[in-house]
Amino acid sequence: MTVNSVTSNGPARAGEALHDGRQQTDKAIPEAWKLDPSLLAGLKLPLETFKNNLIELDLPRKSDILSQSELEITESYSVYELLTGLAKGSLTSLEVTTAFAKRASIAHQVTNCLTEIFFDQALDRARALDTQREQGKPIGPLHGLPVSLKECFQLDGIPATLGLLAYSGHVSTTNSALVELLTELGAVFYCKTNIPQTMMAADSHNYIFGRTLNPWNTSLTAGGSSGGESALVAFRGSPLGVGTDLAGSVRIPSLCCGTYGFRPSADRIPYFGQQSCANGGLRTITSCAGPIANSMDALEVFMKAVVNATPARLDPFVLDIPWREVRGTIKPKLRFGVIPEDSVFPIHPPVKNAVNKAVKLLEANGHEIVRLQPEDCLVAKSALVAWALMDLDDTADRVVAAGGEPPIPARVRMREEMAKIDWSCIADVGSTPGVARLAALTVKRSEIINAWRKLWQHHQLDAVIGPPAQNTAVEHDEYGIPPYTQLLNFLDYPACVIPFGRARSLNPPEKFESKAGQSAPKYNPENLDGAPCSIQVFTQKMRDEECMEIAKVVDRCLH
């Protein structure tokens, strides 16, 4: 029994593709690594409808698929410790890759987080890297480390379908720039992870591979668009995952699954050569690649290794700027702005509680807090301008139509939520698509970016913290619009999501109700009980190094 017992609606062709895609991925799992059905006997089915905590179930330990040393490798080592062991020879790449491949296999069988599996290829590379290390020839700072990749990254010889029927026959004949770079640095790729149809939704669900489930609660979304990545990392089936982020696609799944996620400034990390369903000539809001992991140190390891490897050699758009060491320049006591609740996008009680608790802990550690005003932060207006800019590109809709598949429910829900909002603040940009509308929206974006520049200067801020979303993970297809993550893509600010606590259902439950003109997911406190909560930390554009260092300060305060 696997997560494939879950059903999905769609036309006949979509149903056939879903069956074939899942079957192909499942077949790639070695028979010895498949779960005994008896281990899953206590789960409530269908998984996507009922609350099941797969983390507490501890299937990797109960299954006897992993040895004791493999359990320790996947559970007890940080990325830094893994790399140290790999460099010294106390760990081999073969044993580390095998451990994470086994655990990824288990994760997929219950969360449906993987799209492509190529374990044999990975184990061959791990053996070769071990031989090189034994000869005193390690090839880079990530030598021998297993790294998982979001479906959109291209690896030569591996399919890259984006979960779209129109792309169902596509097999990559080249590597994405970041894949090429990480290979040079010594990474071992072993799997690719699931995404939403078009990568423009917060629910990782498509008609080729199906839906990814949240390992903390299978009735909740794993987030998107890097949802398969974060579900895998949360299950500890990967020590370091790579996602992408256009409106929060690294940070949304991180907040949903309780992982750490970093969105760098655009063009710091190579993005060139990815499979895409967008118009490459419309770079209105620039997507970027970023890491997902279970600790801050893993995020920093990734950023330093990639940025210091001169990625401009492989990507014509990457800024040729080395990673700056800023540790000694960060003040011991920092001045934090706090993002307030926007009236258009009200915040669920657990998220409010997490932010308030984080603020108190920062104050208790001597940091200064400045509570920003909603009218200064322009969260709603930023979201509207951002979505209007992205709506200029209809390529994804045309690709979906060409494949003969319907939009996934999460994309339909997003449109429904947008229809609830008052768009009059950007009515003057006109409704006819074209250069004039693009120019008018770009002017509005520039005005908001400049307003934020003035906000930083006026309050003399070192960083800003706040909610990464209105909500924790919510039921499948209910996430809606992501204004609090989209804001940072719109401003092009580096941002880090830090897991912090759990949602708790109180008796009586805290009330939440959205009003006319507002957009918010439904709040079901009983079902959300135990869902991960998170905090978002961000700095100004190109201050990625400061953002990382300050996020480490916040992480220490919170934990």
Coordinates of C-alpha atoms in Angstrom, one line a residue:
M1 CA 0.0 0.0 0.0
T2 CA 1.4 3.4 -1.0
V3 CA 0.1 6.9 -1.3
N4 CA -1.0 5.9 -4.8
S5 CA -4.3 4.9 -3.3
V6 CA -5.2 8.6 -3.4
T7 CA -7.4 9.5 -6.3
S8 CA -7.3 12.7 -8.5
N9 CA -9.9 14.1 -10.8
G10 CA -9.2 14.9 -14.5
P11 CA -10.0 13.7 -18.0
A12 CA -9.1 10.3 -19.2
R13 CA -5.7 11.3 -20.6
A14 CA -4.8 13.0 -17.3
G15 CA -5.8 9.8 -15.4
E16 CA -3.7 7.6 -17.6
A17 CA -0.7 9.9 -17.2
L18 CA -1.2 9.9 -13.5
H19 CA -1.2 6.2 -13.4
D20 CA 1.8 5.8 -15.7
G21 CA 3.9 8.6 -13.9
R22 CA 3.4 7.2 -10.5
Q23 CA 3.9 3.6 -11.6
Q24 CA 7.2 4.5 -13.3
T25 CA 8.5 6.3 -10.2
D26 CA 7.4 3.4 -7.9
K27 CA 9.1 0.9 -10.1
A28 CA 12.4 2.7 -9.7
I29 CA 12.4 1.9 -5.9
P30 CA 14.4 -1.3 -5.2
E31 CA 12.2 -4.1 -4.0
A32 CA 14.2 -4.5 -0.8
W33 CA 13.4 -0.9 0.1
K34 CA 9.6 -1.2 -0.2
L35 CA 7.5 -1.0 2.9
D36 CA 5.7 -4.0 4.3
P37 CA 2.0 -3.2 4.0
S38 CA 1.6 -4.3 7.7
L39 CA 3.5 -1.2 8.8
L40 CA 0.8 1.0 7.2
A41 CA -2.1 -0.9 8.7
G42 CA -2.8 1.8 11.3
L43 CA -3.0 4.7 8.8
K44 CA -6.3 6.3 8.0
L45 CA -7.2 6.2 4.3
P46 CA -7.3 7.9 2.0
L47 CA -4.2 9.6 3.3
E48 CA -4.9 13.0 1.8
T49 CA -8.3 13.2 3.6
F50 CA -7.3 12.0 7.0
K51 CA -4.8 13.3 9.6
N52 CA -1.8 11.0 9.8
N53 CA 1.5 12.0 11.4
L54 CA 4.1 10.1 9.4
I55 CA 7.0 11.6 11.4
E56 CA 5.7 10.2 14.7
L57 CA 5.0 6.8 13.0
D58 CA 8.8 6.5 12.5
L59 CA 8.6 4.2 9.5
P60 CA 12.4 4.3 8.7
R61 CA 13.2 2.7 12.1
K62 CA 10.2 0.3 12.1
S63 CA 10.8 -0.9 8.6
D64 CA 14.3 -2.4 9.2
I65 CA 15.2 -1.1 5.7
L66 CA 17.9 1.2 7.2
S67 CA 20.7 -0.1 9.4
Q68 CA 21.5 1.6 12.7
S69 CA 24.4 3.5 11.2
E70 CA 22.1 4.6 8.2
L71 CA 19.5 5.9 10.7
E72 CA 22.2 7.8 12.5
I73 CA 23.5 9.3 9.2
T74 CA 20.1 10.5 8.2
E75 CA 19.0 11.7 11.7
S76 CA 22.0 12.7 13.8
Y77 CA 24.4 14.5 11.4
S78 CA 24.1 18.1 10.3
V79 CA 25.2 18.8 6.7
Y80 CA 28.4 20.3 8.1
E81 CA 29.1 17.1 10.1
L82 CA 28.4 15.0 7.0
L83 CA 30.8 17.0 4.9
T84 CA 33.4 16.8 7.7
G85 CA 33.1 13.0 7.9
L86 CA 33.2 12.7 4.1
A87 CA 36.3 14.8 3.9
K88 CA 38.1 12.9 6.7
G89 CA 37.0 9.4 5.4
S90 CA 35.1 8.5 8.5
L91 CA 32.0 8.4 6.2
T92 CA 32.0 7.3 2.6
S93 CA 29.8 8.8 0.0
L94 CA 28.5 5.4 -0.9
E95 CA 27.1 4.8 2.7
V96 CA 25.7 8.3 3.0
T97 CA 24.1 8.2 -0.4
T98 CA 22.7 4.8 0.2
A99 CA 21.2 5.9 3.6
F100 CA 19.4 8.9 2.1
A101 CA 18.3 7.0 -1.0
K102 CA 16.7 4.4 1.3
R103 CA 15.0 7.0 3.4
A104 CA 13.9 8.9 0.3
S105 CA 12.3 5.6 -0.9
I106 CA 10.3 5.4 2.3
A107 CA 9.3 9.0 2.2
H108 CA 8.0 8.7 -1.4
Q109 CA 5.9 5.6 -0.6
V110 CA 3.9 7.6 2.0
T111 CA 4.1 11.2 0.8
N112 CA 4.5 10.9 -3.0
C113 CA 7.3 13.4 -3.0
L114 CA 9.5 12.1 -5.8
T115 CA 9.2 12.4 -9.6
E116 CA 12.4 10.9 -10.9
I117 CA 14.6 8.3 -9.2
F118 CA 18.1 7.4 -10.4
F119 CA 19.7 5.7 -7.4
D120 CA 21.9 3.4 -9.4
Q121 CA 23.5 6.4 -11.2
A122 CA 24.0 8.1 -7.9
L123 CA 25.6 5.1 -6.2
D124 CA 28.0 4.8 -9.2
R125 CA 29.0 8.4 -8.7
A126 CA 29.4 7.9 -5.0
R127 CA 31.8 5.0 -5.5
A128 CA 33.8 7.0 -7.9
L129 CA 34.0 10.0 -5.5
D130 CA 35.1 7.7 -2.7
T131 CA 37.9 6.4 -4.9
Q132 CA 39.0 10.0 -5.7
R133 CA 39.0 10.9 -2.0
E134 CA 41.1 7.8 -1.2
Q135 CA 43.6 9.0 -3.8
G136 CA 43.7 12.4 -2.1
K137 CA 41.7 14.1 -4.9
P138 CA 38.4 15.4 -3.4
I139 CA 36.7 17.6 -6.1
G140 CA 35.0 20.3 -4.1
P141 CA 33.4 21.5 -0.8
L142 CA 30.3 19.3 -1.3
H143 CA 32.4 16.2 -2.2
G144 CA 30.2 13.1 -1.8
L145 CA 27.1 14.8 -0.4
P146 CA 23.7 13.6 -1.7
V147 CA 21.6 16.5 -2.9
S148 CA 18.0 16.3 -4.1
L149 CA 16.6 18.6 -6.9
K150 CA 13.2 20.1 -7.7
E151 CA 11.6 18.6 -10.9
C152 CA 12.4 21.7 -13.0
F153 CA 16.2 21.3 -12.9
Q154 CA 17.6 19.5 -15.9
L155 CA 20.0 16.6 -15.7
D156 CA 21.3 15.0 -18.9
G157 CA 19.4 11.8 -19.6
I158 CA 16.7 12.3 -17.0
P159 CA 13.1 13.4 -17.8
A160 CA 12.0 16.9 -16.9
T161 CA 8.3 17.0 -17.5
L162 CA 7.2 19.6 -14.9
G163 CA 4.3 17.3 -14.3
L164 CA 2.7 18.7 -17.5
L165 CA 1.1 16.4 -20.1
A166 CA 2.5 18.6 -22.9
Y167 CA 6.0 17.9 -21.7
S168 CA 5.4 14.2 -20.9
G169 CA 8.0 12.9 -23.4
H170 CA 10.8 15.4 -22.6
V171 CA 14.1 13.9 -21.5
S172 CA 16.9 16.4 -20.8
T173 CA 19.9 16.4 -23.1
T174 CA 21.9 18.9 -21.0
N175 CA 22.4 20.1 -17.4
S176 CA 21.0 23.2 -15.9
A177 CA 23.7 25.6 -14.9
L178 CA 23.3 25.0 -11.2
V179 CA 23.3 21.2 -11.8
E180 CA 26.6 21.6 -13.6
L181 CA 28.1 23.7 -10.8
L182 CA 27.0 21.5 -8.0
T183 CA 28.4 18.5 -9.9
E184 CA 31.8 20.4 -10.0
L185 CA 31.5 21.0 -6.3
G186 CA 31.1 17.2 -5.6
A187 CA 27.3 16.8 -5.1
V188 CA 25.6 13.4 -5.7
F189 CA 22.2 13.7 -7.3
Y190 CA 19.8 10.8 -6.7
C191 CA 16.2 12.0 -7.1
K192 CA 14.0 14.9 -8.3
T193 CA 10.9 16.1 -6.4
N194 CA 7.3 16.9 -7.1
I195 CA 5.8 20.3 -8.0
P196 CA 2.4 21.8 -8.8
Q197 CA 1.1 22.0 -12.4
T198 CA 2.8 25.1 -13.9
M199 CA 4.8 25.6 -10.6
M200 CA 2.3 28.5 -9.9
A201 CA 0.4 27.2 -6.9
A202 CA 1.0 26.4 -3.3
D203 CA -0.1 22.7 -3.5
S204 CA 2.3 20.3 -5.2
H205 CA -0.1 18.4 -7.3
N206 CA -0.2 17.6 -11.0
Y207 CA -1.7 15.0 -13.4
I208 CA 1.5 13.0 -14.1
F209 CA 2.8 12.4 -10.6
G210 CA -0.2 13.2 -8.4
R211 CA -0.2 15.0 -5.0
T212 CA 2.6 15.3 -2.4
L213 CA 1.4 15.0 1.2
N214 CA 2.7 16.7 4.3
P215 CA 4.6 14.2 6.5
W216 CA 3.4 16.0 9.7
N217 CA -0.2 15.7 8.7
T218 CA -1.2 14.0 5.4
S219 CA -4.5 15.9 5.2
L220 CA -2.5 19.1 4.8
T221 CA -0.6 20.5 1.9
A222 CA 3.2 20.1 1.7
G223 CA 3.2 23.6 0.0
G224 CA 4.5 24.6 -3.4
S225 CA 6.0 24.9 -5.7
S226 CA 8.9 23.1 -4.1
G227 CA 6.6 20.9 -2.0
G228 CA 8.1 17.5 -2.9
E229 CA 11.5 18.9 -1.9
S230 CA 10.4 20.1 1.5
A231 CA 8.4 17.0 2.3
L232 CA 11.5 14.9 1.5
V233 CA 13.7 17.1 3.6
A234 CA 11.3 17.1 6.5
F235 CA 11.2 13.3 6.4
R236 CA 15.0 13.4 6.4
G237 CA 15.2 11.7 3.1
S238 CA 17.6 14.5 1.9
P239 CA 20.2 16.4 3.8
L240 CA 20.0 19.3 1.3
G241 CA 17.4 20.1 -1.3
V242 CA 17.3 22.7 -4.0
G243 CA 14.1 24.5 -4.9
T244 CA 13.1 27.6 -6.7
D245 CA 11.2 30.7 -5.6
L246 CA 9.0 33.1 -7.6
A247 CA 6.3 33.9 -5.1
G248 CA 7.5 31.9 -2.1
S249 CA 8.1 28.5 -3.7
V250 CA 11.0 27.7 -1.4
R251 CA 9.6 29.4 1.7
I252 CA 5.9 28.2 1.4
P253 CA 6.8 24.5 1.5
S254 CA 9.4 25.2 4.2
L255 CA 6.7 26.8 6.5
C256 CA 4.3 24.0 5.7
C257 CA 6.7 21.1 6.4
G258 CA 8.8 22.7 9.2
T259 CA 12.1 23.1 7.3
Y260 CA 14.5 25.9 6.8
G261 CA 14.4 27.7 3.5
F262 CA 16.4 30.6 1.9
R263 CA 15.3 32.8 -0.9
P264 CA 18.5 34.7 -2.1
S265 CA 18.5 37.9 -4.1
A266 CA 17.8 37.2 -7.8
D267 CA 20.8 36.3 -9.9
R268 CA 23.1 35.3 -7.0
I269 CA 22.5 31.6 -7.7
P270 CA 22.5 30.1 -11.2
Y271 CA 19.1 29.7 -12.7
F272 CA 19.9 29.3 -16.4
G273 CA 18.9 26.2 -18.3
Q274 CA 15.9 25.0 -16.3
Q275 CA 12.8 23.4 -17.8
S276 CA 10.1 26.1 -17.9
C277 CA 6.6 26.8 -18.9
A278 CA 7.0 30.6 -18.8
N279 CA 7.9 33.2 -21.4
G280 CA 11.7 33.7 -21.0
G281 CA 11.4 37.1 -22.5
L282 CA 9.2 38.4 -19.7
R283 CA 11.5 38.8 -16.7
T284 CA 9.0 40.9 -14.7
I285 CA 9.6 39.3 -11.3
T286 CA 12.7 37.1 -11.4
S287 CA 12.6 33.6 -10.0
C288 CA 15.7 32.3 -8.1
A289 CA 17.0 29.0 -6.8
G290 CA 17.5 28.4 -3.1
P291 CA 18.2 25.7 -0.5
I292 CA 15.9 23.8 1.7
A293 CA 17.3 21.9 4.7
N294 CA 16.8 21.0 8.4
S295 CA 19.3 23.6 9.8
M296 CA 20.7 27.0 9.2
D297 CA 24.2 25.7 8.7
A298 CA 23.1 23.7 5.6
L299 CA 21.6 26.8 4.0
E300 CA 24.9 28.6 4.6
V301 CA 27.0 25.7 3.3
F302 CA 25.0 25.8 0.0
M303 CA 25.1 29.6 -0.5
K304 CA 28.9 29.9 0.2
A305 CA 29.8 26.9 -1.9
V306 CA 27.8 28.0 -4.9
V307 CA 28.4 31.8 -4.8
N308 CA 32.2 31.3 -4.3
A309 CA 32.4 28.9 -7.3
T310 CA 32.2 31.8 -9.9
P311 CA 28.8 30.7 -11.2
A312 CA 28.9 33.4 -13.9
R313 CA 31.1 31.0 -15.8
L314 CA 27.9 28.9 -16.4
D315 CA 25.0 31.4 -16.3
P316 CA 25.1 34.7 -18.2
F317 CA 22.7 36.4 -15.8
V318 CA 24.4 35.6 -12.5
L319 CA 26.2 38.5 -10.7
D320 CA 29.9 37.8 -10.5
I321 CA 30.1 38.7 -6.8
P322 CA 31.8 36.4 -4.2
W323 CA 30.3 35.6 -0.8
R324 CA 31.2 38.3 1.7
E325 CA 32.2 37.4 5.2
V326 CA 30.1 39.6 7.5
R327 CA 30.1 37.8 10.8
G328 CA 32.3 40.4 12.6
T329 CA 30.2 43.3 11.2
I330 CA 26.9 42.2 12.7
K331 CA 26.0 44.2 15.8
P332 CA 25.4 42.2 19.0
K333 CA 22.1 44.0 19.5
L334 CA 20.0 44.4 16.3
R335 CA 17.1 46.6 15.4
F336 CA 14.2 44.5 13.9
G337 CA 11.1 45.8 12.1
V338 CA 8.0 43.6 12.5
I339 CA 5.7 43.1 9.5
P340 CA 2.1 43.7 10.7
E341 CA -1.1 42.0 9.6
D342 CA -2.4 43.4 6.4
S343 CA -6.2 44.1 6.5
V344 CA -6.7 42.4 3.1
F345 CA -4.8 39.3 4.2
P346 CA -5.7 38.4 7.9
I347 CA -3.5 36.0 9.8
H348 CA -4.5 32.8 11.5
P349 CA -4.1 32.7 15.3
P350 CA -1.2 30.2 15.4
V351 CA 0.9 32.4 13.1
K352 CA 0.1 35.5 15.1
N353 CA 1.1 33.7 18.3
A354 CA 4.4 32.5 16.8
V355 CA 5.3 36.0 15.7
N356 CA 4.4 37.5 19.0
K357 CA 6.4 34.9 20.9
A358 CA 9.4 35.4 18.6
V359 CA 9.3 39.2 19.2
K360 CA 9.3 38.6 23.0
L361 CA 12.3 36.3 22.8
L362 CA 14.2 38.8 20.6
E363 CA 13.4 41.6 23.1
A364 CA 14.5 39.3 26.0
N365 CA 17.8 38.9 24.3
G366 CA 18.3 42.7 24.1
H367 CA 17.3 43.3 20.5
E368 CA 15.2 46.4 19.6
I369 CA 11.8 46.0 18.0
V370 CA 10.1 48.5 15.7
R371 CA 6.5 47.7 14.9
L372 CA 5.9 48.7 11.3
Q373 CA 2.5 50.0 10.1
P374 CA 0.4 48.3 7.5
E375 CA 0.1 51.4 5.4
D376 CA 3.9 51.6 5.2
C377 CA 4.5 47.9 4.3
L378 CA 2.1 47.8 1.3
V379 CA 1.7 44.0 1.4
A380 CA -1.7 43.9 -0.4
K381 CA -0.7 46.5 -3.1
S382 CA 2.6 44.6 -3.7
A383 CA 0.7 41.4 -4.1
L384 CA -1.8 42.9 -6.6
V385 CA 1.0 44.5 -8.7
A386 CA 3.0 41.3 -8.6
W387 CA 0.1 39.2 -9.8
A388 CA -0.8 41.7 -12.5
L389 CA 2.8 41.6 -13.8
M390 CA 2.8 37.8 -13.8
D391 CA -0.6 37.7 -15.5
L392 CA 1.0 39.3 -18.6
D393 CA 2.4 35.9 -19.4
D394 CA -0.2 33.3 -20.5
T395 CA 2.4 30.7 -21.6
A396 CA 1.7 28.3 -18.8
D397 CA -2.1 28.4 -19.4
R398 CA -1.4 27.6 -23.1
V399 CA 0.9 24.7 -22.3
V400 CA -1.7 23.2 -19.9
A401 CA -4.4 23.6 -22.6
A402 CA -2.1 22.0 -25.2
G403 CA -1.8 19.0 -23.0
G404 CA -5.5 18.6 -22.8
E405 CA -5.5 18.8 -19.0
P406 CA -7.7 20.9 -16.7
P407 CA -6.1 23.3 -14.2
I408 CA -5.4 21.7 -10.8
P409 CA -7.9 22.7 -8.0
A410 CA -5.3 24.8 -6.2
R411 CA -4.9 27.1 -9.3
V412 CA -8.7 27.4 -9.5
R413 CA -8.8 28.3 -5.8
M414 CA -6.2 31.0 -6.3
R415 CA -8.2 32.7 -9.0
E416 CA -11.3 32.6 -6.8
E417 CA -9.4 34.2 -4.0
M418 CA -8.1 37.0 -6.3
A419 CA -11.7 37.7 -7.3
K420 CA -12.5 38.6 -3.7
I421 CA -10.0 41.4 -3.5
D422 CA -10.5 45.1 -4.4
W423 CA -8.1 45.8 -7.3
S424 CA -9.0 49.5 -7.6
C425 CA -5.5 50.6 -6.3
I426 CA -4.1 49.5 -9.7
A427 CA -7.1 50.3 -11.9
D428 CA -5.2 53.2 -13.5
V429 CA -2.7 50.8 -15.2
G430 CA -5.3 49.9 -17.8
S431 CA -6.7 46.5 -18.8
T432 CA -5.3 45.9 -22.2
P433 CA -2.2 43.6 -22.2
G434 CA 0.8 45.0 -23.8
V435 CA 3.8 47.3 -23.3
A436 CA 1.8 50.1 -21.9
R437 CA 0.4 48.0 -19.1
L438 CA 3.8 46.4 -18.4
A439 CA 5.3 49.9 -18.2
A440 CA 2.6 51.2 -15.8
L441 CA 2.9 48.2 -13.5
T442 CA 6.7 48.5 -13.5
V443 CA 6.3 52.2 -12.4
K444 CA 4.1 51.1 -9.5
R445 CA 6.5 48.4 -8.5
S446 CA 9.4 51.0 -8.5
E447 CA 7.3 53.3 -6.3
I448 CA 6.8 50.5 -3.8
I449 CA 10.4 49.5 -3.9
N450 CA 11.4 53.1 -3.2
A451 CA 8.9 53.4 -0.4
W452 CA 10.5 50.4 1.3
R453 CA 14.0 52.0 0.8
K454 CA 12.7 55.0 2.8
L455 CA 11.2 52.7 5.4
W456 CA 14.6 51.1 6.1
Q457 CA 16.3 54.4 6.3
H458 CA 13.6 56.1 8.5
H459 CA 13.6 53.3 11.1
Q460 CA 17.4 52.5 10.7
L461 CA 16.5 48.8 10.5
D462 CA 19.0 45.9 10.4
A463 CA 16.4 43.3 9.4
V464 CA 12.6 42.7 9.4
I465 CA 10.8 39.7 10.8
G466 CA 7.2 38.6 10.5
P467 CA 4.8 35.9 9.3
P468 CA 5.9 33.9 6.2
A469 CA 2.2 33.4 5.5
Q470 CA -1.3 34.0 6.9
N471 CA -1.4 30.4 7.8
T472 CA 0.5 27.2 8.6
A473 CA 0.0 24.3 6.2
V474 CA -3.7 24.1 5.5
E475 CA -5.9 21.5 3.8
H476 CA -5.1 20.5 0.3
D477 CA -6.0 23.1 -2.4
E478 CA -7.0 25.7 0.3
Y479 CA -3.7 27.8 0.5
G480 CA -4.8 30.5 -2.0
I481 CA -2.7 33.6 -2.4
P482 CA 0.8 34.0 -0.8
P483 CA 1.1 37.7 -0.1
Y484 CA 3.7 37.6 2.7
T485 CA 6.2 35.6 0.7
Q486 CA 5.4 37.3 -2.6
L487 CA 6.4 40.6 -1.0
L488 CA 10.1 39.6 -0.9
N489 CA 10.2 38.4 -4.6
F490 CA 8.5 41.7 -5.5
L491 CA 11.1 43.7 -3.6
D492 CA 13.8 41.3 -4.6
Y493 CA 15.0 40.9 -0.9
P494 CA 16.7 37.9 0.5
A495 CA 14.6 36.0 3.0
C496 CA 14.9 33.1 5.3
V497 CA 12.1 30.9 6.8
I498 CA 12.9 29.5 10.3
P499 CA 10.7 26.8 11.8
F500 CA 9.4 27.8 15.2
G501 CA 6.9 25.8 17.3
R502 CA 3.7 24.1 16.5
A503 CA 0.1 25.2 16.1
R504 CA -2.0 24.2 19.1
S505 CA -5.8 23.9 19.3
L506 CA -7.0 25.6 22.4
N507 CA -10.2 25.0 24.3
P508 CA -12.2 26.9 23.4
P509 CA -10.5 27.3 20.0
E510 CA -9.3 30.8 19.0
K511 CA -11.7 32.4 16.5
F512 CA -10.8 33.4 13.0
E513 CA -13.1 34.7 10.3
S514 CA -12.4 36.5 7.0
K515 CA -14.6 39.3 6.0
A516 CA -15.8 40.7 2.6
G517 CA -12.9 42.0 0.6
Q518 CA -10.4 39.8 2.5
S519 CA -8.7 36.7 1.3
A520 CA -7.6 33.9 3.7
P521 CA -7.6 30.1 3.9
K522 CA -10.1 28.4 6.1
Y523 CA -9.0 27.9 9.7
N524 CA -9.7 24.5 11.2
P525 CA -7.9 24.6 14.5
E526 CA -8.5 20.9 15.4
N527 CA -7.1 19.6 12.1
L528 CA -4.2 22.1 12.2
D529 CA -3.1 21.1 15.7
G530 CA 0.5 20.1 15.5
A531 CA 1.2 21.8 12.2
P532 CA 4.7 23.5 12.1
C533 CA 4.9 27.3 12.6
S534 CA 7.6 29.5 11.2
I535 CA 9.1 33.0 11.2
Q536 CA 10.4 34.9 8.2
V537 CA 13.5 37.1 8.4
F538 CA 14.6 39.4 5.6
T539 CA 17.1 42.1 4.7
Q540 CA 17.5 44.5 1.8
K541 CA 18.5 43.5 -1.8
M542 CA 22.0 41.9 -2.2
R543 CA 22.4 41.8 1.6
D544 CA 22.2 38.0 1.4
E545 CA 25.2 37.5 3.7
E546 CA 23.7 39.8 6.3
C547 CA 20.3 38.0 6.0
M548 CA 22.0 34.7 6.6
E549 CA 24.0 35.9 9.6
I550 CA 21.0 37.7 11.2
A551 CA 18.8 34.7 10.6
K552 CA 21.3 32.6 12.5
V553 CA 21.0 35.1 15.4
V554 CA 17.2 34.8 15.3
D555 CA 17.4 31.0 15.1
R556 CA 19.6 30.9 18.2
C557 CA 17.1 33.2 20.1
L558 CA 14.1 31.1 19.1
H559 CA 15.7 27.7 19.9

